[in-house]
Short mmCIF file of C-alpha atoms in Angstrom, two decimals:
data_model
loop_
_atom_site.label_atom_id
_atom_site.label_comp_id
_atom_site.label_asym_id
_atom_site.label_seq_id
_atom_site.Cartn_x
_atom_site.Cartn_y
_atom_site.Cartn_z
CA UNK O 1 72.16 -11.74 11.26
CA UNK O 2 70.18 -12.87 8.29
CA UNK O 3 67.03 -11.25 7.96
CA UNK O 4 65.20 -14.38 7.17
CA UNK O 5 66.74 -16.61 10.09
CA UNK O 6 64.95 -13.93 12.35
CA UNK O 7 61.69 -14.03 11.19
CA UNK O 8 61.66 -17.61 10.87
CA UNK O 9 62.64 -17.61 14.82
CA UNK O 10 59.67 -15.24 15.19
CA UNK O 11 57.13 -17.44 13.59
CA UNK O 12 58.65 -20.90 15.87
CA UNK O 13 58.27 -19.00 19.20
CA UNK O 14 54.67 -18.40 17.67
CA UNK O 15 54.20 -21.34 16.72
CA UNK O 16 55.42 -22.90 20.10
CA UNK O 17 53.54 -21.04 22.22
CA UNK O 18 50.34 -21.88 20.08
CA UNK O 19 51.20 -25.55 19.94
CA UNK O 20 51.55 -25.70 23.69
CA UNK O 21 48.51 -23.90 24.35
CA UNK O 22 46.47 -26.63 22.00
CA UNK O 23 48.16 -29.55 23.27
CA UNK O 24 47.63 -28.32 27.01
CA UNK O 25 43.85 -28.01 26.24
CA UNK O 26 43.84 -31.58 24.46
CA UNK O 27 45.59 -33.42 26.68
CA UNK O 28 43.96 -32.33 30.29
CA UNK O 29 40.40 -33.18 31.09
CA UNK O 30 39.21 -30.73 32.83
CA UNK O 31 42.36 -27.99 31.91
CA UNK O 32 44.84 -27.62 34.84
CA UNK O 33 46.37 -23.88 35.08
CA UNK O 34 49.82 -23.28 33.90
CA UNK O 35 52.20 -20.74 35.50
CA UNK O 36 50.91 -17.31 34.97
CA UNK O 37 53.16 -15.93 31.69
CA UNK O 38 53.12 -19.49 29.70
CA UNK O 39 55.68 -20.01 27.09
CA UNK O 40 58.45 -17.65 27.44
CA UNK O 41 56.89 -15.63 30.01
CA UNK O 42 60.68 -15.95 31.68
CA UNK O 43 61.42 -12.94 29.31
CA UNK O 44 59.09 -10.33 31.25
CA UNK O 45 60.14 -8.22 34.15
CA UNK O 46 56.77 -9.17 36.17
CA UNK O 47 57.91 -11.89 38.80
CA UNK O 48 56.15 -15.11 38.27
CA UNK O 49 52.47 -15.75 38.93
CA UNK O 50 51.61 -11.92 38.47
CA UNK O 51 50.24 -10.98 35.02
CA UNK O 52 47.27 -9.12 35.15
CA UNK O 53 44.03 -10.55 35.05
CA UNK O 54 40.56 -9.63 33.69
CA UNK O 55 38.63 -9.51 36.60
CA UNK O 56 35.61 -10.76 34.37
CA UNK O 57 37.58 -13.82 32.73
CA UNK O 58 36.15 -16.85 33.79
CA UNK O 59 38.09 -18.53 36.16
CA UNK O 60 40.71 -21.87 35.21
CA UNK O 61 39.23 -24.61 35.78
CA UNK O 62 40.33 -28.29 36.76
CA UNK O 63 43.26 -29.97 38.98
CA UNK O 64 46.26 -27.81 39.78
CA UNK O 65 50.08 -28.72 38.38
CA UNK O 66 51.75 -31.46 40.04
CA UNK O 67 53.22 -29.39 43.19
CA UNK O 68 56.77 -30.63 43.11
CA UNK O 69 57.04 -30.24 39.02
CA UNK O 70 55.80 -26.72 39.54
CA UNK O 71 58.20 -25.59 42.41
CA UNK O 72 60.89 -27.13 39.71
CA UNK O 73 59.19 -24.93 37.11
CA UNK O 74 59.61 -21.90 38.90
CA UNK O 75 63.22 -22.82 40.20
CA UNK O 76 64.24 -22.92 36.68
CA UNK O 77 62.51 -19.70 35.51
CA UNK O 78 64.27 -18.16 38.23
CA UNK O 79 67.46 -18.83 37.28
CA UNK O 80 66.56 -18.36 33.91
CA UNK O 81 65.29 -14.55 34.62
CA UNK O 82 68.59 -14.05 36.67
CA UNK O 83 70.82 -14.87 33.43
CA UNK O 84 68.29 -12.55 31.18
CA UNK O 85 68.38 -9.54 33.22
CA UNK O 86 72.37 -8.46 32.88
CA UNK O 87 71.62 -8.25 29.45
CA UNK O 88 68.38 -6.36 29.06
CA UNK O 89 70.03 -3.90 32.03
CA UNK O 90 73.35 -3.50 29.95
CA UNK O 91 71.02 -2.56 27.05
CA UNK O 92 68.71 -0.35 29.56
CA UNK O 93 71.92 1.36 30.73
CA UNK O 94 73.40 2.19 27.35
CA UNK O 95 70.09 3.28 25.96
CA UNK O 96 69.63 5.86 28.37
CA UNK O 97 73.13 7.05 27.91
CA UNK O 98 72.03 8.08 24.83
CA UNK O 99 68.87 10.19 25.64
CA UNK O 100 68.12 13.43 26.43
CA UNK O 101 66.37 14.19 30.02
CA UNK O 102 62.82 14.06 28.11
CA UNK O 103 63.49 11.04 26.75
CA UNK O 104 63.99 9.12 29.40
CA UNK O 105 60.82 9.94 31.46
CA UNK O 106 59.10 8.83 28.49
CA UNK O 107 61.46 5.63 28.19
CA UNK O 108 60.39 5.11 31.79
CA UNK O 109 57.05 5.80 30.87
CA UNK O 110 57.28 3.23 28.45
CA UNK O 111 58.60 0.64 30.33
CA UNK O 112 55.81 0.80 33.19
CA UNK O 113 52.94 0.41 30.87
CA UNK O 114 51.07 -2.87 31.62
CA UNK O 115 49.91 -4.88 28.93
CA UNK O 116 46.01 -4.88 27.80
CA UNK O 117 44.23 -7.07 29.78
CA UNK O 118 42.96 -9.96 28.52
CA UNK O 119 40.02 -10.38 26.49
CA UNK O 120 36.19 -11.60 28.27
CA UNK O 121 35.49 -14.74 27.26
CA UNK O 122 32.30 -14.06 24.50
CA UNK O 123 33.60 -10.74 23.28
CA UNK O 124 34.14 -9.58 20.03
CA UNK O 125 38.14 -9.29 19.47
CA UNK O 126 39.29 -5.76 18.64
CA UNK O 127 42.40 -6.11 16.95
CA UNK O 128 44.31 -3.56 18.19
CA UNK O 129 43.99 -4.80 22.07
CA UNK O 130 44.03 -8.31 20.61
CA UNK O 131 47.90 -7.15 19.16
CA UNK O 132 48.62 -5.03 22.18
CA UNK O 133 48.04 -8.20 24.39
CA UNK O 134 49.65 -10.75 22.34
CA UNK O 135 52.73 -8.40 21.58
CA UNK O 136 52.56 -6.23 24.69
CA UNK O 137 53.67 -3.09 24.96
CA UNK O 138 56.94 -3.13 26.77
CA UNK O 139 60.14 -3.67 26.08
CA UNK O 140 60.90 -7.42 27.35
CA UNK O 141 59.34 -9.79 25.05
CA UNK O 142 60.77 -12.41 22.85
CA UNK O 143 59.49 -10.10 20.02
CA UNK O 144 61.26 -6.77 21.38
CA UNK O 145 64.63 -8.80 21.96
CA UNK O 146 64.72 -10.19 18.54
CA UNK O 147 62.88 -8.58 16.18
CA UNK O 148 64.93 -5.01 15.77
CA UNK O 149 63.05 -3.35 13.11
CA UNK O 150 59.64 -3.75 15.28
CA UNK O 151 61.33 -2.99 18.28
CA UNK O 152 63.64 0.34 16.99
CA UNK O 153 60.08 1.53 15.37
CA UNK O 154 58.54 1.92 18.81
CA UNK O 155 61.57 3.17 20.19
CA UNK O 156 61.46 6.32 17.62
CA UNK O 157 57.80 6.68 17.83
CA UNK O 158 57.61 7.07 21.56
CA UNK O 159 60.83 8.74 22.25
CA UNK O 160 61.17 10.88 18.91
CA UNK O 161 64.73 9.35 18.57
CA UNK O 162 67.29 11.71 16.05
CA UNK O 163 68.74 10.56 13.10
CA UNK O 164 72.03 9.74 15.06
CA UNK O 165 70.31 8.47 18.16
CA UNK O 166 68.43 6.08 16.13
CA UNK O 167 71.36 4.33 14.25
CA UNK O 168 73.32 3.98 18.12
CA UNK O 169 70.13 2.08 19.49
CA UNK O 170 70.20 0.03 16.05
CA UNK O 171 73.63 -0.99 16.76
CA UNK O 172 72.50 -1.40 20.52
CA UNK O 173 70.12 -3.51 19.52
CA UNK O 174 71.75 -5.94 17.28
CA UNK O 175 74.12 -6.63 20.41
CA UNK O 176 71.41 -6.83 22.68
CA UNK O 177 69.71 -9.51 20.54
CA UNK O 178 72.99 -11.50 19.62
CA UNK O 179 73.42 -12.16 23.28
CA UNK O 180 70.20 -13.37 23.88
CA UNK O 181 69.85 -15.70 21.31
CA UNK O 182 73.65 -16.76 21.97
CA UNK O 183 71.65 -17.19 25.84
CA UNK O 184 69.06 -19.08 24.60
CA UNK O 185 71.37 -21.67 22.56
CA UNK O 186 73.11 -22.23 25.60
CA UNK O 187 70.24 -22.52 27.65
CA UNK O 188 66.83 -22.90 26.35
CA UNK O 189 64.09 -21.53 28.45
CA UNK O 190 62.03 -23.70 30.92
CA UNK O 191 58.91 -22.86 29.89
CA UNK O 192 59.29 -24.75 26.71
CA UNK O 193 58.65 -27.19 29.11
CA UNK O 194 55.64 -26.56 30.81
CA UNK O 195 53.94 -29.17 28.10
CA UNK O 196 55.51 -32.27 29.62
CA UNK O 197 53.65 -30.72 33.18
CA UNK O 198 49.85 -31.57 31.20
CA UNK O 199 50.19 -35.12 30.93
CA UNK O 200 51.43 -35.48 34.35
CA UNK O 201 48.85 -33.42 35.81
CA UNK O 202 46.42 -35.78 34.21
CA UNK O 203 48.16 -38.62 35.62
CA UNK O 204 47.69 -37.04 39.16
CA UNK O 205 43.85 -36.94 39.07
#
């Protein structure tokens, strides 16, 4: 796949997500809450509605989603999760094929590490949690599942991957990421639509 067509894929899932996030802020007076995960939070393993919080975030404030658009919401994402999972537990399967006993406690490991939590509202950003939460350190984000060369790098670094293990997971990789994005063309994910759920939310108060 042209290396260019990924990373301009990259920066429009970026870009989405930030886009939402202003227009949902714009749009709603006071802000309603969106479905924990936001834009392509479909991707994760965590089931819906449980990311982990900062217990000393402030709260969201204002009206909540329209009930019968959010049940929708989460219908969708559902389904959606169902038709991702076959492919990231192909990719799981195969992986581990590959690895050595060691390896794949430290693959598990890996996998069960929750993402930083978010930052308190006032604090001074550190970068590195800042790109540990926005990236996350797992294996089931957009930016895992497209972006190989990121995604193989953390693969070697925490598994200590051998020459010949490293150019199998490559390969694994590519196929892994040409059926998601083959996934996605088919069927875009929902949450690209939680921005049409603002307005109406302000309609409802």
């Amino acid at each position: 796949m042209n290396k260019g067509f990924v990373v301009a894929l990259a920066t429009l899932i970026g870009f989405a997500a930030g886009t939402f996030a202003g227009s949902w802020m714009q749009r709603t007076q006071p802000v309603p809450a969106p479905p924990a995960g936001g834009v392509l939070g479909e991707l994760r393993d965590a089931p819906l509605n449980s990311a982990p919080e900062n217990p000393d975030a402030p709260k969201p404030s204002g009206q909540p989603l329209p009930d019968e658009a959010l049940r929708q919401m989460k219908a969708e994402i559902d389904a959606f999760k169902k038709k991702v999972e076959p492919i990231k537990l192909e990719f799981r399967t195969q992986l581990e094929a590959l690895l050595t006993p060691v390896q794949r406690e430290r693959l598990k490991a890996m996998s069960e590490k929750p993402p930083a939590p978010k930052p308190v509202a006032g604090e001074k950003p550190d970068p590195a949690k800042d790109w540990r939460y926005r990236v996350y350190d797992g294996m089931d984000t957009t930016i895992t599942l497209v972006v190989i060369p990121f995604t193989l790098a953390r693969l070697n670094e925490e598994l200590g991957l051998s020459y010949a293990q490293r150019e199998a997971v490559h390969q694994l990789l590519i196929q892994r990421r040409e059926k998601f994005l083959a996934l996605v063309d088919s069927t875009p994910p929902p949450s690209f639509n939680l921005g049409k759920l603002a307005p109406q939310a302000a309609e409802k108060k």
